[in-house]
Tab-separated table of C-alpha atoms in Angstrom:
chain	number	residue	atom	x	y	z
A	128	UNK	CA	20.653	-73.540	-8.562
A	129	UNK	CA	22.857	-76.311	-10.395
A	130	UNK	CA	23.331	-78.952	-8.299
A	131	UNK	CA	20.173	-78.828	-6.197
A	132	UNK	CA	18.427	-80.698	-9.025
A	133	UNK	CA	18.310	-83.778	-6.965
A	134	UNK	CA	14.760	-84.791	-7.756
A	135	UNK	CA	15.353	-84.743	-11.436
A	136	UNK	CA	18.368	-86.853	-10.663
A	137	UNK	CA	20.835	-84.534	-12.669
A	138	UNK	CA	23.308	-84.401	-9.432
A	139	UNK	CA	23.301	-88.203	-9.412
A	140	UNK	CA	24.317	-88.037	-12.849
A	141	UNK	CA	26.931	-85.147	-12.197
A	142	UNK	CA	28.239	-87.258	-9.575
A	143	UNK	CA	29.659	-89.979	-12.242
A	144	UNK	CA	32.341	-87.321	-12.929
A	145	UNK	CA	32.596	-85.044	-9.902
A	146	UNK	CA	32.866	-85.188	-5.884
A	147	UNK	CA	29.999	-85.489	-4.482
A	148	UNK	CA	31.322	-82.523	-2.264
A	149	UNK	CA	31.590	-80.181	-5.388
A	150	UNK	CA	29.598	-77.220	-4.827
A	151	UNK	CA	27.989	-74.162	-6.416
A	152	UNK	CA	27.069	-73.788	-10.240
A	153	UNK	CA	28.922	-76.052	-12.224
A	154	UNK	CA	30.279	-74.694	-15.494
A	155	UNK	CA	32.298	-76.546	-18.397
A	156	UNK	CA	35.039	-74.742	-20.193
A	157	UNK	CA	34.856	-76.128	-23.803
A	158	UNK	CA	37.185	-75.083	-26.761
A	159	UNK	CA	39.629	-76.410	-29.835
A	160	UNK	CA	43.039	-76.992	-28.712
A	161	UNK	CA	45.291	-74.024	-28.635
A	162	UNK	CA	42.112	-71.514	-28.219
A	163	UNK	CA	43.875	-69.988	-25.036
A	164	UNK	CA	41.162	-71.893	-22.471
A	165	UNK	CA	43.464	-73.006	-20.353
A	166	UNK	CA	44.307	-69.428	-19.704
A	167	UNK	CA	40.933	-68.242	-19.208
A	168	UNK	CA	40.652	-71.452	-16.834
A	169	UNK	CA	43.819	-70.041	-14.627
A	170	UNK	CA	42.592	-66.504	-15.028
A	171	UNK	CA	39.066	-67.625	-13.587
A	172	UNK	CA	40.194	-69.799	-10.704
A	173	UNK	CA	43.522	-68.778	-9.983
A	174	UNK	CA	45.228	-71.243	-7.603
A	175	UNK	CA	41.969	-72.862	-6.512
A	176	UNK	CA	42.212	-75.563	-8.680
A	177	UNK	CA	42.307	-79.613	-8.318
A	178	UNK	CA	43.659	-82.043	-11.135
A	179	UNK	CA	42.958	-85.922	-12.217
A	180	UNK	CA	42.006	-87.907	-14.372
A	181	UNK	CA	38.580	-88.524	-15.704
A	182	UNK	CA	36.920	-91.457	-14.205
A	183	UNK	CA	37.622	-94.346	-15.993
A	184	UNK	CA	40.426	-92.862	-18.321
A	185	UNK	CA	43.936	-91.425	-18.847
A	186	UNK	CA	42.386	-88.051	-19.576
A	187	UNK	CA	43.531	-84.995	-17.323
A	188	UNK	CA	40.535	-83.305	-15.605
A	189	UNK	CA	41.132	-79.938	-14.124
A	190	UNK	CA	38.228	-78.267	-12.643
A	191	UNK	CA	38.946	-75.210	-10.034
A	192	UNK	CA	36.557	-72.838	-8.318
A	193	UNK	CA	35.672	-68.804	-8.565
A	194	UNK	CA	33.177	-66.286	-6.649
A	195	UNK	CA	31.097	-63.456	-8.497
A	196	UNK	CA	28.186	-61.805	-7.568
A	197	UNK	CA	27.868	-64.070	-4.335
A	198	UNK	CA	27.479	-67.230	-5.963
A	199	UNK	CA	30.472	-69.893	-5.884
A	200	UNK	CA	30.873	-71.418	-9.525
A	201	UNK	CA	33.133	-74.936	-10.262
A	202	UNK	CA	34.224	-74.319	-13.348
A	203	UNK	CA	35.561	-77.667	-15.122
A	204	UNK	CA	37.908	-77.694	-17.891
A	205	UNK	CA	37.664	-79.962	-20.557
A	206	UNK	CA	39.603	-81.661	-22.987
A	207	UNK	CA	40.848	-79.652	-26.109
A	208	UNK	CA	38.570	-81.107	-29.036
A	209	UNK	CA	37.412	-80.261	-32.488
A	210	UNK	CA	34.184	-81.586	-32.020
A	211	UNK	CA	31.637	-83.842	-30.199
A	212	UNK	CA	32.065	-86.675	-32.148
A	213	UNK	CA	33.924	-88.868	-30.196
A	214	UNK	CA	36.482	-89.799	-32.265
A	215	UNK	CA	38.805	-89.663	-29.872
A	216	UNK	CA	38.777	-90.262	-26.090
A	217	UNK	CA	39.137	-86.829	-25.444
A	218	UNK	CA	36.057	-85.587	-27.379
A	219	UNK	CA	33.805	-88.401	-25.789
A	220	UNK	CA	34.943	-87.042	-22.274
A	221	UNK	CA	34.273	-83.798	-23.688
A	222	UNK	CA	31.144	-85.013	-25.361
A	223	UNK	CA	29.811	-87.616	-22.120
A	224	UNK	CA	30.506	-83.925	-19.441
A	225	UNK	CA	28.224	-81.898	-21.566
A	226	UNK	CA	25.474	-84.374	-21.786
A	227	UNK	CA	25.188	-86.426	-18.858
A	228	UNK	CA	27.252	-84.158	-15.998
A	229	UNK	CA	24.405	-81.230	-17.085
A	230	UNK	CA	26.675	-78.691	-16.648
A	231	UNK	CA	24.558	-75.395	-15.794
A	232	UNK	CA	26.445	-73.445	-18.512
A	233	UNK	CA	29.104	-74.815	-20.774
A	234	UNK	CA	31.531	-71.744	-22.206
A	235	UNK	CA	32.717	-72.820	-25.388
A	236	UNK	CA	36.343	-70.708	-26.079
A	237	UNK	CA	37.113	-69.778	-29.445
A	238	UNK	CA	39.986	-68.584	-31.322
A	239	UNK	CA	39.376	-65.037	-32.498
A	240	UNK	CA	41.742	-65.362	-35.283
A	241	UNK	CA	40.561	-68.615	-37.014
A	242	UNK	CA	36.459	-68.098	-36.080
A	243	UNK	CA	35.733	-70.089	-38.833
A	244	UNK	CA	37.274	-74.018	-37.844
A	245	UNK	CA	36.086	-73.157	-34.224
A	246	UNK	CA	32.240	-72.189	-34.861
A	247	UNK	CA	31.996	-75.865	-35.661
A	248	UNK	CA	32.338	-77.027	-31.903
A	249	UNK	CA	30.127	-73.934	-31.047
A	250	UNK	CA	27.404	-75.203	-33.432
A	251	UNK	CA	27.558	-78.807	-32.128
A	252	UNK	CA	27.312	-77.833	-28.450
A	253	UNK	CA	24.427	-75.688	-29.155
A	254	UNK	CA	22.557	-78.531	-30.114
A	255	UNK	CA	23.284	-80.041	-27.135
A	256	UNK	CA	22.403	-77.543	-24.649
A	257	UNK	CA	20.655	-73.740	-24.330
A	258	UNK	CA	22.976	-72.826	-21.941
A	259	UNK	CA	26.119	-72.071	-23.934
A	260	UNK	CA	28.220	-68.632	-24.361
A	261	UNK	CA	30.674	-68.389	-26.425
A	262	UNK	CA	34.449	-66.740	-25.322
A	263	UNK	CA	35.835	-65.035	-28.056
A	264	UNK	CA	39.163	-65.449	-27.260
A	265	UNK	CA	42.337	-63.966	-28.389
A	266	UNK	CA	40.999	-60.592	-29.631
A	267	UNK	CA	44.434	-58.723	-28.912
A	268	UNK	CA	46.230	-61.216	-32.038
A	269	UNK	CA	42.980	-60.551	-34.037
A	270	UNK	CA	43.432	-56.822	-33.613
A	271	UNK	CA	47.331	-56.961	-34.244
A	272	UNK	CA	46.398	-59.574	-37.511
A	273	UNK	CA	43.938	-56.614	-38.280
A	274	UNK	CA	40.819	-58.887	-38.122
A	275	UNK	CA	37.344	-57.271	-37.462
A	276	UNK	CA	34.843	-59.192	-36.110
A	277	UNK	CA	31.414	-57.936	-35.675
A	278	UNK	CA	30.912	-59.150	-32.092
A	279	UNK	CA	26.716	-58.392	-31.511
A	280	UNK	CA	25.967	-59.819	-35.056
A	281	UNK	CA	28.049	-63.287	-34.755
A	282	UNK	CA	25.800	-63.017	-31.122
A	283	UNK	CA	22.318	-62.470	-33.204
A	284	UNK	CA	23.286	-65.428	-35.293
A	285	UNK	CA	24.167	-67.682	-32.886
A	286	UNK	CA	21.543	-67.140	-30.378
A	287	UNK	CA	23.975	-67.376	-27.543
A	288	UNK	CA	26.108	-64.152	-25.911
A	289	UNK	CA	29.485	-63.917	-27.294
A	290	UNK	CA	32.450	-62.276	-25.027
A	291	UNK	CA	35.292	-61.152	-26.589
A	292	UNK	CA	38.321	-61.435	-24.479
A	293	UNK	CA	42.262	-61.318	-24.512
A	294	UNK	CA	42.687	-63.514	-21.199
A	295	UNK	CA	45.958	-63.353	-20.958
A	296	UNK	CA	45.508	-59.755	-20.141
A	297	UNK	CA	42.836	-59.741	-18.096
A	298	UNK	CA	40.857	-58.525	-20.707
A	299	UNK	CA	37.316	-58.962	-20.995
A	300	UNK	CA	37.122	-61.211	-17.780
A	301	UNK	CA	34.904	-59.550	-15.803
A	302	UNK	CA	32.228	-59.420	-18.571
A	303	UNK	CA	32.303	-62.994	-18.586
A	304	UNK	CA	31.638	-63.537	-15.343
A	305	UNK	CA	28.820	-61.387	-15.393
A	306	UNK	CA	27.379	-63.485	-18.488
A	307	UNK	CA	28.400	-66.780	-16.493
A	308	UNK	CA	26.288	-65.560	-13.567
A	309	UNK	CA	23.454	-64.209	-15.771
A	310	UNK	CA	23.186	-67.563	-17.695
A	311	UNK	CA	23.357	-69.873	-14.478
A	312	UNK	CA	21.139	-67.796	-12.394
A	313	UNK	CA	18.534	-67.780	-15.289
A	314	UNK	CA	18.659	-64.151	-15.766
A	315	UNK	CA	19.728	-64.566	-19.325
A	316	UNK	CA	17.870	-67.491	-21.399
A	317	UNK	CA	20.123	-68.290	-24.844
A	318	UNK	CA	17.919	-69.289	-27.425
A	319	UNK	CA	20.907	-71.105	-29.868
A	320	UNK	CA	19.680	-71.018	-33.418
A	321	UNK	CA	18.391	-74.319	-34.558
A	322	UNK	CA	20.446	-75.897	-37.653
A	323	UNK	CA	18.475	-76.978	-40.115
A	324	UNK	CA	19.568	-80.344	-42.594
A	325	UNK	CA	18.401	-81.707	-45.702
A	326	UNK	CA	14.735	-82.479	-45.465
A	327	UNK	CA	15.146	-85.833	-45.782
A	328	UNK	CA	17.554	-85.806	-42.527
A	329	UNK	CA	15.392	-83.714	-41.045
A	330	UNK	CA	11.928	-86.330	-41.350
A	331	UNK	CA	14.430	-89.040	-40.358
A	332	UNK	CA	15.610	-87.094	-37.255
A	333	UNK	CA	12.001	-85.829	-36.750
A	334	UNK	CA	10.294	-89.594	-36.336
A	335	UNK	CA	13.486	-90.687	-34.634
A	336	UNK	CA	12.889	-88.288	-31.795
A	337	UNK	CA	9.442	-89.012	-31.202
A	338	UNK	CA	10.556	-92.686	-30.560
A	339	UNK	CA	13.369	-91.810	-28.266
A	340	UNK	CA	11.518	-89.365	-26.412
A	341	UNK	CA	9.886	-91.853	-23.705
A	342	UNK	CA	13.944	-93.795	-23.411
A	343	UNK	CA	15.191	-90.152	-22.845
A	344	UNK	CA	12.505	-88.747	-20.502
A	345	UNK	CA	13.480	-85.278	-20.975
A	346	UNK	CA	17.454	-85.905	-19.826
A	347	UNK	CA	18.923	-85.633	-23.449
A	348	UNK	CA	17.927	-83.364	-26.289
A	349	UNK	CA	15.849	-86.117	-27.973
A	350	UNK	CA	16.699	-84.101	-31.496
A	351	UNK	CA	20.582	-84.361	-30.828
A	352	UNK	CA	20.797	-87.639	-30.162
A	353	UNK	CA	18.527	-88.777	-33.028
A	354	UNK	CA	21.085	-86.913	-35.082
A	355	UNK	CA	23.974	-88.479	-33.402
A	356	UNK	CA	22.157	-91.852	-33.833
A	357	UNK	CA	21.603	-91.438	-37.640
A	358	UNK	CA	25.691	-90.502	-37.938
A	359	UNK	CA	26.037	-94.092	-36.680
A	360	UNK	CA	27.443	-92.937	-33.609
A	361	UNK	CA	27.251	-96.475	-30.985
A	362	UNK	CA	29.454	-94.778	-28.312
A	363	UNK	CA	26.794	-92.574	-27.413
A	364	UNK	CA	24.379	-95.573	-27.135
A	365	UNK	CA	26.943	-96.656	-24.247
A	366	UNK	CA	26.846	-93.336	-22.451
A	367	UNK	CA	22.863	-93.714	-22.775
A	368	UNK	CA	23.041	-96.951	-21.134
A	369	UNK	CA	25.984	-95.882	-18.384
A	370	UNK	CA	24.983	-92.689	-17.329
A	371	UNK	CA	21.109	-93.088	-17.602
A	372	UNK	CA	20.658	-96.913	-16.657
A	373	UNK	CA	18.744	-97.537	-19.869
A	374	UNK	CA	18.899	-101.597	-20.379
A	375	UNK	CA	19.257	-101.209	-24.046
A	376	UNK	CA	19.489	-104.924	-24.319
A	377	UNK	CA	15.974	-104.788	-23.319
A	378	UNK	CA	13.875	-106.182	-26.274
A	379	UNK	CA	11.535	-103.127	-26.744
A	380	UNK	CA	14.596	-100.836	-26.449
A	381	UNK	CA	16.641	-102.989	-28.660
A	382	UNK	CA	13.709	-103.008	-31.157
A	383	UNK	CA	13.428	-98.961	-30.735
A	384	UNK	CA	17.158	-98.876	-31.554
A	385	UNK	CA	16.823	-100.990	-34.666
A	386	UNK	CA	14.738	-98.649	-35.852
A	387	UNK	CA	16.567	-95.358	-35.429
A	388	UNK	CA	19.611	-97.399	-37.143
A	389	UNK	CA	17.751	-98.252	-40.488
């Protein structure tokens, strides 16, 4: 289970966000602002929750705790952000959980009336991580806005189970417990479609990855961050360093660097 992957050192890595007392599958709670996941968060844990700040920043962190099927799950709730870009404090908190804290399933909630502007975050955490269902949020204002949605093909195209809930109801909950459960117990494998860029982008990305593979040693998706590195994206060079104690001022690593950069 989640967080006895001590030899691999993931709980070492969790533990640079969490208790080290913190228990039980860990799950991140994902969405766009205004998606209704702070609802599903208080639906999920009711009044078992704690609150502070992110290490290190002025960033609320509420994480609380739930029981299904006999397994306790600590269910943290990130930031509301519109992507993984870090931009913003909030999406590199967002961004820095669902890389380095290995989260054994992160549920990304989505607004069920504007699918569209929220399949972006959905698309950028599956290349992040296999272990990603998607909480389809708001259904009762997408039924009263007469909005269809066909819930098993958006799930065929993704590659990850979608839920379709109205948590303020209570609707739909249950289900996604069950798919939470199925997901961290390895019953159910996602297999997220892979995006596919520009072949150019795609060599670049391609020769990138080979040369990050041995820095990386299987704890990042070599892929994603070869992406994120060819965006020009130097925070997540910091989170490599902080969270995986890669000295990138090391001259081979500085060298390897260099050359995902050109």
């Amino acid at each position: 289970m989640g967080l006895t992957n001590q030899a691999t050192g993931f709980r070492t890595l969790r533990e640079n966000f969490l208790p080290a007392s913190t228990g039980g599958y860990l799950v991140a709670l994902a969405g766009n602002p205004n998606a209704g996941k702070s609802t599903v968060f208080n639906a999920l844990t009711g009044l078992k929750q704690h609150t502070g700040n992110w290490p290190g920043k002025t960033v609320l962190q509420a994480r609380g705790k739930f029981t299904h099927q006999g397994h306790t799950f600590t269910l943290v709730d990130l930031p509301g952000t519109y992507s993984l870009l870090a931009n913003s404090v909030e999406e590199q908190v967002a961004r820095d959980f669902i890389c380095f804290g290995r989260p054994d399933v992160t549920v990304v909630v989505v607004d069920a009336t504007c699918l569209e502007r929220n399949l972006n975050l959905v698309l950028q955490v599956t290349e992040t991580t296999n272990a990603v269902v998607v909480c389809l949020n708001l259904m009762d204002e997408a039924r009263r806005k007469r909005i269809a949605i066909d819930v098993p093909l958006l799930a065929r195209e993704l590659g990850v189970p979608v839920v379709p809930t109205a948590a303020r109801r209570g609707e739909g909950l249950a289900h996604l417990k069950d798919t939470i459960a199925a997901v961290a117990t390895g019953a159910l494998c996602p297999g997220p479609a892979p995006i596919i860029y520009d072949a150019d982008i795609e060599a670049a990305a391609g020769r990138l990855a080979k040369q990050l593979q041995p820095l990386l040693r299987g704890r990042l998706n070599a892929r994603w961050v070869a992406l994120r590195l060819l965006e020009g994206d130097a925070t997540l060079l910091q989170g490599i360093q902080q969270f995986l104690g890669v000295d990138l001022s090391e001259p081979g690593i500085k060298l390897q660097v260099k050359e995902v950069l050109v």
